[in-house]
Short mmCIF file of C-alpha atoms and ligand atoms in Angstrom, two decimals:
data_model
loop_
_atom_site.label_atom_id
_atom_site.label_comp_id
_atom_site.label_asym_id
_atom_site.label_seq_id
_atom_site.Cartn_x
_atom_site.Cartn_y
_atom_site.Cartn_z
CA MET P 1 -0.43 0.20 -0.26
CA VAL P 2 1.28 3.58 -0.99
CA LYS P 3 1.27 6.38 1.45
CA LYS P 4 -1.10 8.85 -0.03
CA ILE P 5 0.55 12.56 0.58
CA LYS P 6 -0.11 15.13 -1.81
CA ARG P 7 2.43 15.85 -4.59
CA SER P 8 3.91 19.19 -5.97
CA ASP P 9 1.68 18.76 -8.75
CA GLY P 10 -1.10 17.68 -6.63
CA ARG P 11 -0.49 14.07 -7.55
CA ALA P 12 -1.15 10.79 -5.19
CA PRO P 13 1.92 8.50 -5.20
CA ASP P 14 0.39 5.80 -7.48
CA GLU P 15 -1.34 8.10 -10.17
CA LEU P 16 0.26 9.20 -13.47
CA ARG P 17 0.89 12.63 -14.67
CA LYS P 18 -1.74 14.87 -15.94
CA PRO P 19 -2.49 14.80 -18.77
CA TYR P 20 -1.65 11.51 -19.42
CA ILE P 21 -2.21 11.37 -23.44
CA ILE P 22 -1.72 8.76 -26.11
CA LYS P 23 -2.78 8.92 -29.57
CA ALA P 24 -1.65 7.01 -32.52
CA GLY P 25 -1.68 8.12 -36.29
CA VAL P 26 -0.20 11.23 -35.57
CA VAL P 27 2.34 11.35 -38.53
CA LYS P 28 1.32 11.78 -41.99
CA ARG P 29 4.90 10.74 -43.71
CA ALA P 30 5.26 7.43 -41.53
CA GLN P 31 4.02 3.86 -41.89
CA GLY P 32 3.22 4.37 -38.10
CA SER P 33 3.12 6.77 -35.30
CA ALA P 34 2.16 7.95 -32.23
CA LEU P 35 2.41 10.73 -29.47
CA VAL P 36 2.95 10.25 -26.28
CA GLN P 37 2.13 12.74 -23.57
CA SER P 38 3.10 12.59 -19.72
CA GLY P 39 2.51 15.72 -18.08
CA LYS P 40 5.07 17.95 -19.81
CA THR P 41 7.04 15.29 -21.25
CA ILE P 42 6.15 15.40 -25.01
CA VAL P 43 7.66 12.39 -27.56
CA ILE P 44 6.44 11.47 -31.08
CA ALA P 45 7.25 7.98 -32.26
CA ALA P 46 7.47 7.01 -36.17
CA VAL P 47 8.19 3.74 -37.87
CA TYR P 48 9.43 3.12 -41.12
CA GLY P 49 9.61 -0.61 -42.85
CA PRO P 50 9.88 -3.05 -43.35
CA LYS P 51 12.32 -1.99 -45.91
CA LYS P 52 14.98 -3.07 -48.00
CA VAL P 53 18.16 -3.08 -45.94
CA ILE P 54 21.65 -1.07 -47.27
CA PRO P 55 23.96 -2.22 -47.61
CA LYS P 56 22.66 -5.45 -48.71
CA HIS P 57 25.87 -7.50 -46.35
CA LEU P 58 23.96 -6.01 -43.33
CA GLU P 59 21.22 -8.03 -43.97
CA ASP P 60 19.89 -10.80 -41.71
CA ARG P 61 18.54 -13.67 -43.27
CA ASP P 62 16.44 -14.88 -40.17
CA LYS P 63 14.68 -11.95 -38.75
CA ALA P 64 14.27 -8.24 -39.40
CA ILE P 65 16.87 -5.65 -38.11
CA LEU P 66 15.22 -2.98 -35.50
CA ARG P 67 17.07 0.53 -35.55
CA CYS P 68 15.76 2.13 -32.84
CA ARG P 69 16.97 6.06 -32.91
CA TYR P 70 15.98 8.31 -29.66
CA ASN P 71 16.74 12.18 -30.21
CA MET P 72 16.35 15.28 -27.94
CA ILE P 73 15.35 17.97 -29.47
CA THR P 74 17.42 21.27 -28.71
CA PHE P 75 14.40 22.65 -27.23
CA SER P 76 12.94 20.21 -25.72
CA VAL P 77 15.03 20.86 -22.46
CA LYS P 78 15.82 24.12 -20.34
CA ASP P 79 19.64 23.81 -21.83
CA ARG P 80 19.51 24.46 -25.19
CA LYS P 81 20.56 20.97 -26.31
CA LYS P 82 23.66 20.22 -28.51
CA PRO P 83 21.86 18.67 -31.69
CA GLY P 84 22.82 15.32 -32.75
CA PRO P 85 23.77 11.91 -31.08
CA ASP P 86 25.80 11.74 -27.40
CA LYS P 87 26.62 9.16 -25.30
CA ARG P 88 23.16 9.57 -23.64
CA SER P 89 21.08 8.76 -26.63
CA VAL P 90 22.92 5.78 -27.94
CA GLU P 91 22.60 4.11 -24.85
CA ILE P 92 18.65 4.96 -24.57
CA SER P 93 18.78 3.70 -27.82
CA LYS P 94 19.72 0.56 -27.13
CA VAL P 95 18.03 -0.13 -24.24
CA ILE P 96 14.65 0.65 -26.25
CA ALA P 97 15.80 -1.49 -29.48
CA ASN P 98 16.15 -4.53 -27.02
CA ALA P 99 12.98 -3.96 -25.16
CA LEU P 100 11.10 -3.59 -28.19
CA SER P 101 12.58 -6.75 -29.92
CA ARG P 102 11.17 -8.82 -27.22
CA VAL P 103 7.45 -7.73 -28.86
CA VAL P 104 7.96 -7.10 -32.65
CA MET P 105 8.03 -10.80 -34.01
CA LEU P 106 11.45 -10.25 -36.52
CA GLU P 107 11.43 -14.04 -37.64
CA GLU P 108 8.47 -12.56 -40.09
CA TYR P 109 10.22 -9.69 -41.77
CA PRO P 110 13.78 -11.23 -42.58
CA ARG P 111 16.52 -9.29 -44.87
CA THR P 112 14.54 -6.25 -43.76
CA LEU P 113 14.81 -2.96 -42.05
CA ILE P 114 12.98 -1.38 -39.24
CA ASP P 115 13.31 2.21 -38.24
CA VAL P 116 11.99 3.43 -35.00
CA ASP P 117 12.64 6.89 -34.98
CA LEU P 118 11.52 8.61 -31.52
CA GLU P 119 11.44 12.55 -30.99
CA VAL P 120 11.51 14.15 -27.38
CA ILE P 121 9.97 17.45 -28.03
CA GLN P 122 9.68 18.24 -24.27
CA ALA P 123 11.51 16.83 -21.65
CA ASP P 124 10.26 16.69 -18.08
CA ALA P 125 11.67 13.22 -17.17
CA GLY P 126 10.23 9.67 -18.06
CA THR P 127 11.65 10.16 -21.82
CA ARG P 128 12.94 6.96 -22.26
CA VAL P 129 9.89 5.20 -21.05
CA ALA P 130 7.57 7.62 -22.75
CA ALA P 131 9.64 6.72 -26.07
CA LEU P 132 8.77 3.17 -25.35
CA THR P 133 4.84 3.23 -24.65
CA ALA P 134 5.01 5.62 -28.14
CA ALA P 135 7.45 2.92 -29.93
CA SER P 136 4.96 -0.43 -29.52
CA VAL P 137 1.54 2.03 -30.54
CA ALA P 138 3.37 3.16 -33.57
CA LEU P 139 4.93 -0.26 -34.62
CA ALA P 140 1.07 -1.57 -34.33
CA ASP P 141 -0.54 1.71 -36.18
CA ALA P 142 2.27 0.50 -39.22
CA GLY P 143 0.83 -3.06 -38.92
CA ILE P 144 4.29 -4.59 -37.85
CA ALA P 145 3.56 -8.33 -36.51
CA MET P 146 3.61 -8.18 -32.37
CA LYS P 147 3.19 -10.37 -29.75
CA ASP P 148 1.82 -7.63 -27.51
CA LEU P 149 1.99 -3.78 -26.73
CA MET P 150 4.61 -2.91 -24.25
CA PRO P 151 3.71 -0.25 -21.46
CA ALA P 152 6.68 1.88 -19.92
CA VAL P 153 6.86 3.87 -17.14
CA ALA P 154 8.97 4.99 -14.20
CA ALA P 155 8.55 4.64 -10.58
CA GLY P 156 11.00 6.04 -8.10
CA ARG P 157 11.26 7.71 -4.65
CA ALA P 158 11.13 11.04 -3.69
CA ASN P 159 11.33 13.01 -0.16
CA GLY P 160 10.80 9.80 1.61
CA GLN P 161 7.92 8.80 -0.81
CA ILE P 162 7.95 5.63 -3.45
CA LEU P 163 6.02 7.70 -6.12
CA LEU P 164 5.16 6.65 -9.80
CA ASP P 165 5.83 8.68 -13.03
CA LEU P 166 8.18 11.20 -11.61
CA THR P 167 8.47 14.46 -12.61
CA LYS P 168 12.19 16.40 -13.37
CA GLU P 169 11.41 18.19 -10.26
CA GLU P 170 10.76 14.88 -8.32
CA GLU P 171 14.17 13.35 -9.62
CA ASP P 172 16.17 16.13 -8.23
CA ALA P 173 15.25 15.70 -4.95
CA GLU P 174 18.20 15.22 -2.34
CA ASP P 175 17.26 11.17 -2.18
CA ALA P 176 15.33 10.95 -5.49
CA VAL P 177 15.60 7.00 -7.11
CA ASP P 178 14.27 6.73 -10.75
CA MET P 179 13.37 3.18 -12.00
CA PRO P 180 12.40 3.19 -15.72
CA PHE P 181 10.54 0.15 -16.17
CA ALA P 182 8.67 -1.29 -19.33
CA TYR P 183 7.13 -4.68 -19.62
CA ILE P 184 4.75 -7.56 -21.34
CA PRO P 185 1.52 -7.53 -20.00
CA SER P 186 0.42 -10.80 -21.74
CA THR P 187 2.85 -12.81 -19.83
CA GLY P 188 4.32 -10.56 -17.19
CA GLU P 189 7.80 -10.19 -18.77
CA ILE P 190 10.04 -6.98 -18.02
CA THR P 191 12.09 -5.90 -20.58
CA LEU P 192 13.08 -2.77 -19.03
CA LEU P 193 14.41 -2.30 -15.96
CA GLN P 194 17.26 0.50 -15.35
CA MET P 195 17.94 2.18 -11.74
CA ASP P 196 19.49 5.52 -10.38
CA GLY P 197 20.21 6.03 -6.33
CA ILE P 198 20.36 3.76 -3.60
CA VAL P 199 17.37 1.50 -2.41
CA ASP P 200 16.64 -1.38 -0.09
CA LEU P 201 14.68 -4.56 -1.61
CA ASN P 202 11.61 -3.88 0.10
CA GLU P 203 11.45 -0.37 -1.84
CA ILE P 204 12.32 -1.93 -5.27
CA LYS P 205 9.68 -4.67 -4.46
CA LYS P 206 7.11 -1.86 -4.01
CA MET P 207 8.50 0.40 -6.98
CA ILE P 208 7.87 -2.74 -9.10
CA ASP P 209 4.73 -3.07 -7.71
CA LEU P 210 3.64 0.17 -8.40
CA ALA P 211 5.31 0.40 -12.05
CA LYS P 212 3.40 -2.75 -13.33
CA LYS P 213 0.19 -1.06 -11.86
CA GLY P 214 0.80 1.97 -13.80
CA ALA P 215 1.79 0.22 -16.86
CA GLN P 216 -1.38 -1.26 -16.69
CA GLN P 217 -3.14 1.74 -16.95
CA ILE P 218 -1.25 3.08 -19.77
CA TYR P 219 -1.31 -0.36 -21.54
CA GLU P 220 -5.22 0.87 -21.55
CA LEU P 221 -4.68 4.09 -23.15
CA GLN P 222 -2.67 2.33 -25.61
CA VAL P 223 -5.19 -0.17 -26.71
CA LYS P 224 -7.77 2.91 -27.06
CA ALA P 225 -5.45 5.04 -29.03
CA LEU P 226 -5.66 2.52 -31.62
CA LYS P 227 -8.95 1.86 -31.79
CA GLU P 228 -9.28 5.15 -32.07
CA ARG P 229 -7.38 5.18 -35.08
CA TYR P 230 -8.87 2.26 -36.47
CA ALA P 231 -12.19 3.79 -36.33
CA ALA P 232 -11.08 6.65 -37.78
CA LEU P 233 -9.91 5.07 -40.76
CA ALA P 234 -12.79 3.25 -41.27
CA THR P 235 -14.73 5.71 -41.27
CA LEU P 236 -12.35 7.62 -44.07
CA SER P 237 -12.61 4.24 -45.85
CA GLU P 238 -16.67 4.71 -45.95
CA VAL P 239 -16.25 8.11 -47.24
CA VAL P 240 -14.06 7.41 -50.49
CA LYS P 241 -16.00 4.21 -50.86
O1 CDP L 301 14.31 11.26 -19.24
P1 CDP L 301 14.61 9.94 -18.82
O2 CDP L 301 13.89 9.91 -17.26
O3 CDP L 301 14.51 8.77 -19.27
O4 CDP L 301 16.46 9.94 -18.49
P2 CDP L 301 17.68 11.00 -17.56
O5 CDP L 301 18.89 11.08 -18.68
O6 CDP L 301 17.21 10.04 -16.38
O7 CDP L 301 17.12 12.53 -17.43
C1 CDP L 301 16.39 12.82 -17.19
C2 CDP L 301 15.70 14.27 -17.11
O8 CDP L 301 16.59 15.56 -17.39
C3 CDP L 301 15.55 14.89 -19.06
O9 CDP L 301 13.65 13.94 -19.33
C4 CDP L 301 15.37 15.89 -18.82
O10 CDP L 301 14.38 16.57 -18.49
C5 CDP L 301 16.27 16.31 -17.91
N1 CDP L 301 17.89 16.41 -19.12
C6 CDP L 301 18.21 17.76 -19.33
O11 CDP L 301 17.70 18.89 -19.11
N2 CDP L 301 19.10 17.46 -20.01
C7 CDP L 301 19.45 16.56 -20.80
N3 CDP L 301 20.67 16.55 -21.72
C8 CDP L 301 19.26 15.57 -20.65
C9 CDP L 301 18.05 15.36 -19.76
#
């Protein structure tokens, strides 16, 4: 049971940020796309592929290559972000690709490349989990075979409390712990679990419990976003008949 003390934005410890929005099909040019907004954190995911691998010798004859590129745009943070990749974005891109490769049925698309581009439009902590949440919706929107969607959220600790979906202000608390988490609801498999800070085992268990509950709520929003997307497409096809 999580203690119910209000946070600086008025939330209960086990509440997601407000607004928490997921939209599918937000980018016209890509095969699939999604937007996730968690409070002040906003990320857009766009999927291209499956497509030819160039140069050809890089292709895998047994499965698709999943290439993820996480990027923070220059005006996403308070101090202008230097454009281009850095150590952090390379690491985040890698953990996102690893997590997604657990749900995308890559073996269905041998000798191809699937690009997942993740743009952080505005950052207020939790960008990698927002990117992951957006990525699986964008992949589903692109019609790519998947075992399930993959909701992601951070849990952690700030000011002595175990919290869900921390803001940057909370992440900056003296005793802060941040634990980005992603999982596959249908199997219960945890696909991302990172941690900054010092915690005891009991706190980790509470954080995982809280993250699972948050992820379940996000999963429902992911499904709703895809249903709305398909309902809109069905209406469009009625019009153009
Ligand atoms: O965003 P996430 O929590 O996944 O990753 P982080 O490395 O723990 O970064 C936490 C937050 O620090 C970001 O969401 C940004 O708000 C901020 N940050 C920043 O202001 N400038 C950077 N170059 C990197 C991160």
